[in-house]
Coordinates of C-alpha atoms and ligand atoms in Angstrom, one line a residue:
X9 CA 107.8 66.4 102.4
X10 CA 108.3 69.7 104.1
X11 CA 106.5 72.7 104.9
X12 CA 108.2 76.4 103.9
X13 CA 106.5 79.5 104.9
X14 CA 106.9 82.6 102.6
X15 CA 106.5 85.9 104.5
X16 CA 106.6 89.8 103.9
X17 CA 109.0 91.4 106.0
X18 CA 108.0 95.1 105.3
X19 CA 104.5 96.5 104.6
X20 CA 103.0 94.1 102.2
X21 CA 103.9 94.2 98.4
X22 CA 107.3 92.8 99.0
X23 CA 106.9 90.7 95.7
X24 CA 105.5 87.4 97.5
X25 CA 103.5 86.3 94.9
X26 CA 106.3 86.2 92.5
X27 CA 108.3 84.3 95.1
X28 CA 105.7 81.9 95.7
X29 CA 105.2 81.5 91.9
X30 CA 108.8 80.7 91.9
X31 CA 109.0 78.1 94.4
X32 CA 106.1 76.4 93.4
X33 CA 107.8 75.0 90.6
X34 CA 109.4 72.5 93.2
X35 CA 106.2 72.3 95.6
X36 CA 103.1 70.4 94.7
X37 CA 100.8 72.7 97.2
X38 CA 100.3 76.2 98.2
X39 CA 98.4 77.3 101.0
X40 CA 97.2 80.7 102.1
X41 CA 96.4 81.4 106.1
X42 CA 95.4 84.7 106.8
X43 CA 94.2 87.9 105.4
X44 CA 91.7 88.0 102.5
X45 CA 91.0 90.1 98.9
X46 CA 93.0 93.1 100.7
X47 CA 96.4 91.2 99.3
X48 CA 97.1 91.7 95.7
X49 CA 99.7 89.3 94.3
X50 CA 100.9 89.6 90.8
X51 CA 102.7 87.1 88.8
X52 CA 104.0 87.6 85.3
X53 CA 104.1 84.8 82.8
X54 CA 105.1 85.0 79.3
X55 CA 104.9 88.9 79.7
X56 CA 101.4 88.6 80.9
X57 CA 100.5 90.2 84.4
X58 CA 98.2 88.2 86.4
X59 CA 96.6 89.5 89.7
X60 CA 94.9 87.5 92.3
X61 CA 93.7 88.4 95.6
X62 CA 92.6 85.2 97.4
X63 CA 93.5 82.3 95.3
X64 CA 97.3 81.2 96.1
X65 CA 99.5 82.6 93.8
X66 CA 101.2 79.1 92.8
X67 CA 98.2 78.0 91.3
X68 CA 98.8 79.2 88.0
X69 CA 100.7 76.4 87.6
X70 CA 98.3 73.8 86.6
X71 CA 99.3 70.9 88.7
X72 CA 99.9 72.9 91.9
X73 CA 97.0 72.1 94.6
X74 CA 95.7 75.3 96.3
X75 CA 94.5 75.5 100.1
X76 CA 92.8 78.2 101.9
X77 CA 92.8 78.0 105.5
X78 CA 90.5 78.7 108.6
X79 CA 92.3 81.9 109.3
X80 CA 91.3 84.0 106.1
X81 CA 88.4 86.2 105.6
X82 CA 86.7 85.1 102.2
X83 CA 84.7 87.4 99.9
X84 CA 82.7 84.6 98.1
X85 CA 82.1 86.7 95.1
X86 CA 85.6 87.5 94.8
X87 CA 86.7 83.9 95.4
X88 CA 84.4 82.7 92.7
X89 CA 85.3 85.0 90.2
X90 CA 88.9 84.2 90.8
X91 CA 88.3 80.4 90.5
X92 CA 86.7 80.9 87.0
X93 CA 89.4 83.2 85.6
X94 CA 91.9 80.8 86.9
X95 CA 90.1 77.8 85.2
X96 CA 90.2 80.1 81.9
X97 CA 94.0 80.8 82.3
X98 CA 94.8 77.0 83.3
X99 CA 92.6 75.4 81.1
X100 CA 92.2 72.9 84.4
X101 CA 89.2 72.5 86.6
X102 CA 89.8 73.8 90.1
X103 CA 87.8 71.0 91.5
X104 CA 89.9 68.8 93.5
X105 CA 92.6 71.1 93.1
X106 CA 91.5 73.9 95.5
X107 CA 90.3 73.3 99.4
X108 CA 88.7 75.6 101.5
X109 CA 88.3 75.2 105.4
X110 CA 84.7 75.4 106.2
X111 CA 86.2 77.4 109.2
X112 CA 87.3 80.3 107.4
X113 CA 85.0 83.5 107.9
X114 CA 82.8 85.2 105.2
X115 CA 83.4 88.8 104.6
X116 CA 79.8 90.1 103.9
X117 CA 78.3 93.3 102.1
X118 CA 77.8 94.8 105.1
X119 CA 81.6 94.7 106.2
X120 CA 82.8 96.2 103.1
X121 CA 80.1 99.0 103.5
X122 CA 81.3 99.5 107.2
X123 CA 84.9 99.6 106.1
X124 CA 84.0 102.2 103.7
X125 CA 82.3 104.5 106.5
X126 CA 84.6 103.4 109.1
X127 CA 87.5 105.2 107.1
X128 CA 85.7 108.3 107.1
X129 CA 84.7 108.2 111.0
X130 CA 88.3 107.3 112.0
X131 CA 89.9 109.8 110.1
X132 CA 91.6 106.9 108.3
X133 CA 94.1 104.2 108.2
X134 CA 93.9 104.2 104.7
X135 CA 92.4 100.2 104.4
X136 CA 91.8 98.6 101.1
X137 CA 88.0 98.8 102.0
X138 CA 87.8 95.2 101.3
X139 CA 85.7 94.5 104.8
X140 CA 88.8 93.0 106.4
X141 CA 88.6 94.8 109.8
X142 CA 84.9 94.3 110.1
X143 CA 84.8 90.7 109.1
X144 CA 87.8 89.8 111.7
X145 CA 86.1 91.9 114.4
X146 CA 83.0 89.7 114.0
X147 CA 84.6 86.5 114.2
X148 CA 86.4 87.5 117.3
X149 CA 83.0 88.8 118.7
X150 CA 81.8 85.4 117.8
X151 CA 78.9 86.7 115.4
X152 CA 80.8 86.1 112.4
X153 CA 79.8 83.6 109.5
X154 CA 82.0 81.1 108.4
X155 CA 81.7 79.2 105.1
X156 CA 80.4 75.8 106.8
X157 CA 77.6 77.9 108.3
X158 CA 76.3 78.1 104.6
X159 CA 75.3 74.5 104.9
X160 CA 73.8 74.5 108.2
X161 CA 70.4 75.2 109.6
X162 CA 71.4 77.7 111.6
X163 CA 72.5 80.1 109.0
X164 CA 69.3 82.1 109.2
X165 CA 69.7 82.5 113.2
X166 CA 73.3 83.2 113.0
X167 CA 72.8 85.8 110.0
X168 CA 70.2 87.6 112.0
X169 CA 72.3 88.1 115.1
X170 CA 75.1 89.2 113.2
X171 CA 72.7 91.6 111.2
X172 CA 71.4 93.1 114.2
X173 CA 74.7 94.2 115.5
X174 CA 75.9 95.3 112.2
X175 CA 72.9 97.2 111.0
X176 CA 72.9 99.1 114.3
X177 CA 76.5 100.3 113.6
X178 CA 75.7 101.5 110.1
X179 CA 72.5 103.1 111.2
X180 CA 73.1 104.9 114.5
X181 CA 77.1 105.5 113.6
X182 CA 77.0 106.2 109.9
X183 CA 73.3 106.9 109.2
X184 CA 73.2 104.1 106.5
X185 CA 70.1 101.8 105.6
X186 CA 70.0 98.3 107.1
X187 CA 70.9 95.3 105.0
X188 CA 67.9 92.8 105.1
X189 CA 67.9 89.2 106.0
X190 CA 66.2 88.1 102.8
X191 CA 68.7 89.9 100.7
X192 CA 71.5 88.3 102.5
X193 CA 70.2 85.1 102.7
X194 CA 69.6 85.2 98.9
X195 CA 73.0 86.6 98.4
X196 CA 74.6 83.6 100.4
X197 CA 72.4 81.1 98.6
X198 CA 73.6 81.8 95.2
X199 CA 77.2 81.6 96.2
X200 CA 76.6 78.4 98.1
X201 CA 76.5 76.0 95.4
X202 CA 79.6 77.5 93.8
X203 CA 81.4 77.1 96.7
X204 CA 80.3 73.8 97.9
X205 CA 82.7 71.5 95.7
X206 CA 85.9 73.5 97.5
X207 CA 84.9 72.8 101.2
X208 CA 87.2 70.8 103.1
X209 CA 88.8 70.2 106.5
X210 CA 92.0 71.9 105.9
X211 CA 94.1 69.8 108.9
X212 CA 93.5 66.7 107.7
X213 CA 93.6 67.4 104.1
X214 CA 97.5 68.9 104.4
X215 CA 98.2 65.6 106.5
X216 CA 97.1 63.4 103.7
X217 CA 99.1 65.5 100.9
X218 CA 101.9 65.2 103.6
X219 CA 101.9 61.7 103.7
X220 CA 101.8 61.4 99.8
X221 CA 105.2 63.1 100.1
X222 CA 104.3 66.6 99.0
X223 CA 106.0 69.5 99.6
X224 CA 104.0 72.4 100.6
X225 CA 104.3 76.2 100.8
X226 CA 102.5 78.3 103.1
X227 CA 102.0 81.8 101.3
X228 CA 101.7 84.8 103.6
X229 CA 99.6 87.7 102.6
X230 CA 100.6 91.6 103.9
X231 CA 103.6 91.8 105.8
X232 CA 105.4 91.7 109.1
X233 CA 104.6 95.5 109.8
X234 CA 101.1 95.2 109.1
X235 CA 100.7 92.4 111.5
X236 CA 97.9 93.0 114.2
X237 CA 100.3 92.5 117.0
X238 CA 103.6 93.5 115.8
X239 CA 102.9 96.2 112.9
X240 CA 103.0 99.8 113.7
X241 CA 99.6 99.5 115.4
X242 CA 96.8 101.1 114.7
X243 CA 98.1 101.4 111.1
X244 CA 98.1 97.7 110.3
X245 CA 95.8 94.9 109.1
X246 CA 93.5 92.7 111.1
X247 CA 95.5 89.5 110.9
X248 CA 98.4 87.6 111.8
X249 CA 100.8 88.1 109.1
X250 CA 104.0 87.0 110.6
X251 CA 105.0 83.4 110.1
X252 CA 103.5 82.0 113.3
X253 CA 100.4 82.9 111.8
X254 CA 100.5 80.1 109.4
X255 CA 100.3 77.5 112.1
X256 CA 97.3 79.3 113.4
X257 CA 95.6 79.9 110.2
X258 CA 96.2 76.5 108.7
X259 CA 96.0 74.0 111.8
X260 CA 99.7 72.7 111.6
X261 CA 101.9 72.2 114.4
X262 CA 104.7 75.2 114.8
X263 CA 107.7 72.4 114.5
X264 CA 106.4 71.3 111.2
X265 CA 107.4 74.6 109.5
X266 CA 111.2 74.3 109.3
X267 CA 112.0 76.8 106.5
X268 CA 111.0 80.3 106.4
X269 CA 111.5 82.5 103.5
X270 CA 111.3 86.4 104.6
X271 CA 110.8 88.6 101.2
X272 CA 111.6 92.1 101.2
X273 CA 112.2 94.4 98.3
X274 CA 115.7 95.8 98.0
X275 CA 113.8 99.3 98.9
X276 CA 110.6 99.9 101.0
X277 CA 107.0 100.9 100.1
X278 CA 103.9 101.3 102.0
X279 CA 100.4 102.1 100.9
X280 CA 98.1 103.5 103.2
X281 CA 98.7 105.4 106.3
X282 CA 101.2 105.4 108.9
X283 CA 104.6 105.7 109.8
X284 CA 107.4 105.3 107.4
X285 CA 110.9 106.5 108.8
X286 CA 113.0 105.7 105.5
X287 CA 110.3 107.2 103.2
X288 CA 112.0 109.4 100.3
X289 CA 110.0 112.7 99.9
X290 CA 112.2 114.3 97.1
X291 CA 112.2 113.3 93.3
X292 CA 114.1 110.0 94.1
X293 CA 111.0 108.6 95.8
X294 CA 109.0 109.5 92.7
X295 CA 111.6 108.1 90.3
X296 CA 111.5 104.6 92.2
X297 CA 107.7 104.6 92.2
X298 CA 107.5 105.3 88.4
X299 CA 110.3 102.8 87.7
X300 CA 109.3 100.0 90.0
X301 CA 105.4 100.6 89.0
X302 CA 104.4 101.1 92.5
X303 CA 100.8 101.6 92.3
X304 CA 98.4 99.1 94.3
X305 CA 97.5 95.7 92.6
X306 CA 94.3 95.8 94.7
X307 CA 93.6 99.6 94.9
X308 CA 95.6 101.4 92.3
X309 CA 96.7 103.7 95.0
X310 CA 100.4 105.2 94.7
X311 CA 102.7 103.3 96.9
X312 CA 105.0 105.5 99.3
X313 CA 108.5 104.6 98.7
X314 CA 111.7 104.6 100.5
X315 CA 115.2 103.3 101.2
X316 CA 115.7 99.7 102.6
X317 CA 115.2 99.8 106.4
X318 CA 117.6 97.1 108.2
X319 CA 116.1 98.4 111.5
X320 CA 113.0 97.1 110.5
X321 CA 114.1 94.1 108.9
X322 CA 116.4 93.2 111.7
X323 CA 113.4 92.8 114.2
X324 CA 111.3 91.5 111.3
X325 CA 113.8 88.4 110.9
X326 CA 113.8 88.1 114.6
X327 CA 110.1 87.5 115.0
X328 CA 109.3 85.4 111.9
X329 CA 112.2 83.1 112.6
X330 CA 113.4 83.7 109.1
X331 CA 115.9 81.4 107.9
X332 CA 116.6 82.4 104.3
X333 CA 115.8 86.0 102.4
X334 CA 114.3 86.5 99.2
X335 CA 115.3 90.1 97.9
X336 CA 112.7 91.5 94.9
X337 CA 113.1 94.3 92.4
X338 CA 116.8 95.2 92.8
X339 CA 116.8 96.0 89.2
X340 CA 114.6 98.8 89.9
X341 CA 117.3 100.5 91.9
X342 CA 119.7 100.3 88.9
X343 CA 120.9 103.6 87.3
X344 CA 120.8 105.6 90.8
X345 CA 124.3 107.1 91.8
X346 CA 123.8 106.2 95.2
X347 CA 122.0 103.6 97.0
X348 CA 121.0 104.2 100.7
X349 CA 120.3 101.6 103.7
X350 CA 119.0 102.8 107.2
X351 CA 121.3 100.7 109.6
X352 CA 119.8 102.5 112.8
X353 CA 117.3 104.8 113.9
X354 CA 117.7 108.0 116.3
X355 CA 114.7 108.6 118.5
X356 CA 114.9 111.6 120.6
X357 CA 118.9 111.7 120.8
X358 CA 119.3 107.7 121.4
X359 CA 120.4 105.5 118.7
X360 CA 117.9 102.0 118.4
X361 CA 118.9 99.2 116.3
X362 CA 115.4 97.5 116.6
X363 CA 112.0 99.5 116.1
X364 CA 110.1 101.5 119.1
X365 CA 106.7 99.7 120.1
X366 CA 104.4 102.5 119.5
X367 CA 103.5 104.4 116.1
X368 CA 104.2 107.6 117.7
X369 CA 107.7 107.0 118.5
X370 CA 107.8 105.2 115.0
X371 CA 107.0 108.5 113.6
X372 CA 109.9 110.3 115.6
X373 CA 112.5 107.8 114.0
X374 CA 115.4 109.5 112.0
X375 CA 117.2 107.1 110.0
X376 CA 120.9 106.7 110.1
X377 CA 121.9 105.8 106.7
X378 CA 125.0 103.9 105.0
X379 CA 125.3 104.8 101.3
X380 CA 126.3 102.7 98.6
X381 CA 127.6 103.2 95.1
X382 CA 124.8 102.4 92.8
X383 CA 125.0 100.1 89.7
X384 CA 124.1 100.1 85.9
X385 CA 121.5 97.9 84.1
X386 CA 121.6 94.2 84.8
X387 CA 122.4 91.6 82.0
X388 CA 120.3 88.7 83.1
X389 CA 120.5 87.4 86.1
X390 CA 124.2 88.4 86.7
X391 CA 124.3 91.0 89.9
X392 CA 126.6 93.6 89.1
X393 CA 129.7 94.1 91.7
X394 CA 128.0 96.9 93.4
X395 CA 124.7 95.3 93.8
X396 CA 126.5 92.2 95.1
X397 CA 128.3 94.3 97.6
X398 CA 124.8 95.5 98.8
X399 CA 123.2 92.2 99.1
X400 CA 126.1 90.8 101.1
X401 CA 125.8 94.0 103.3
X402 CA 122.2 93.1 103.9
X403 CA 123.1 89.4 104.9
X404 CA 125.9 90.3 106.9
X405 CA 124.0 92.8 109.0
X406 CA 120.4 90.6 109.1
X407 CA 122.4 87.1 109.8
X408 CA 120.5 85.4 106.9
X409 CA 121.5 84.4 103.5
X410 CA 119.6 85.7 100.5
X411 CA 119.0 82.5 98.4
X412 CA 117.2 84.4 95.8
X413 CA 117.3 87.8 94.1
X414 CA 115.0 88.8 91.7
X415 CA 116.2 90.8 88.9
X416 CA 113.3 91.4 86.8
X417 CA 109.4 90.5 86.4
X418 CA 109.9 87.3 84.6
X419 CA 109.9 83.7 85.9
X420 CA 113.1 83.3 84.7
X421 CA 114.9 86.5 86.1
X422 CA 115.7 85.0 89.4
X423 CA 119.3 85.0 90.8
X424 CA 119.7 81.9 93.0
X425 CA 122.5 82.1 95.4
X426 CA 122.9 79.0 97.0
Ligands
LIG521 P1 99.7 92.0 100.0 O1 99.5 90.8 100.3 C1 100.0 96.2 100.9 C2 97.3 97.8 104.0 C3 95.9 98.8 103.9 C4 96.3 99.3 105.0 C5 96.3 98.5 106.1 C6 94.8 98.0 106.6 O2 99.6 92.6 98.3 O3 101.2 92.5 100.1 P2 92.9 96.4 105.6 O4 92.2 96.6 104.0 O5 93.8 95.2 105.3 O6 92.4 96.6 106.9 O7 93.9 97.7 105.3 O8 97.0 97.6 105.6 N1 97.4 96.6 103.4 C7 98.0 96.2 102.3 N2 99.3 96.9 101.8 N3 99.8 95.1 100.5 C8 98.9 94.4 101.2 O9 98.6 92.9 100.6 C9 97.9 95.1 102.1 N4 97.0 94.5 102.7 C10 96.2 95.5 103.6 O10 96.7 99.7 102.8 O11 97.2 100.4 105.2
LIG522 MG1 99.4 94.6 97.7

């Protein structure tokens, strides 16, 4: 009976879904604690790719229990579609296997509309347009709707209040027509019956599962540098993506989470706008993008590619309390003559081993690289000597052991190093 958090140490897309799916073999419960359908978690089983946005990745294993915590923002249409798809894949009903906290926020159609127009208005962060920012904004402004509101007499007055505010934004700022109370009530009514079987009080459910001796995985979405507080603000998402978010978003004491697995690719990617010191602007960037299939699982956008950044990772290890590393996609780099790793930044003539506080300083950072000899293709899960040296260097610099190194897309392509 233990809690293990799995969090991204970069700008998302680190391969968290793959690591969660792998660890789910030895855990019985997987819980999502923040974010929403902006996440795109890909798991490959028997040569087939499965992408989920809201359902915890580990649920592809039919005996794993899935939990969605209060800290998430849920697009109910997507959630229901994924539940049905999951049932089709596993052949097992999700009832009694998926539990959604009634306190979780609902992403409404007007949030998605606003996210769209806000992007035009602000000049763009390059969001996934899934309504994440507006839904969290309404939560903190205390006019958001929760899953439990669907079953309350107060649904209509609460919806009216939310619409009053959101329609004003859509109308006066973007010149868009209002959403009507009638349409929105009908929309929620249709989803209400489908979501009802899954609604639960997550903190007590987790205690119950703990008492049964179950091992619980906490699945992070996005990554450290998309965190609302510690990311490259304002080029971030709207939730707490770091390990501490797991405690907040699920309602479990921070002292319960003893194992924190930080996931990083063997290089770096970023989708959307914002500073990215180790971005590769020449053909090597395109080569990695092609070879690593670096196109967004949620939006299909090409991901910007760059070298591994130990400055960013060093700080990520610190603020997440990472106890072990999982390195993904190391096989993508094979065939390169040289592989680079940033060990420090130079910002206006000064050397830094930790990242700066503002996005504008991040944008000025010049990486100081250390260059490694490349390696040839992988044979199974054996790391070539040069790749082993690369991994050892990362471990030494970050002061944590890399216990998992993925060498391919399939479940079994995983080097275990403990
Ligand atoms: P997973 O879980 C990569 C990025 C968007 C944008 C910024 C804000 O697959 O790692 P948002 O829609 O959240 O308001 O967008 O965050 N972003 C992600 N990038 N992977 C993700 O999730 C992301 N979720 C959001 O591209 O730059
Ligand atoms: Mg993604």
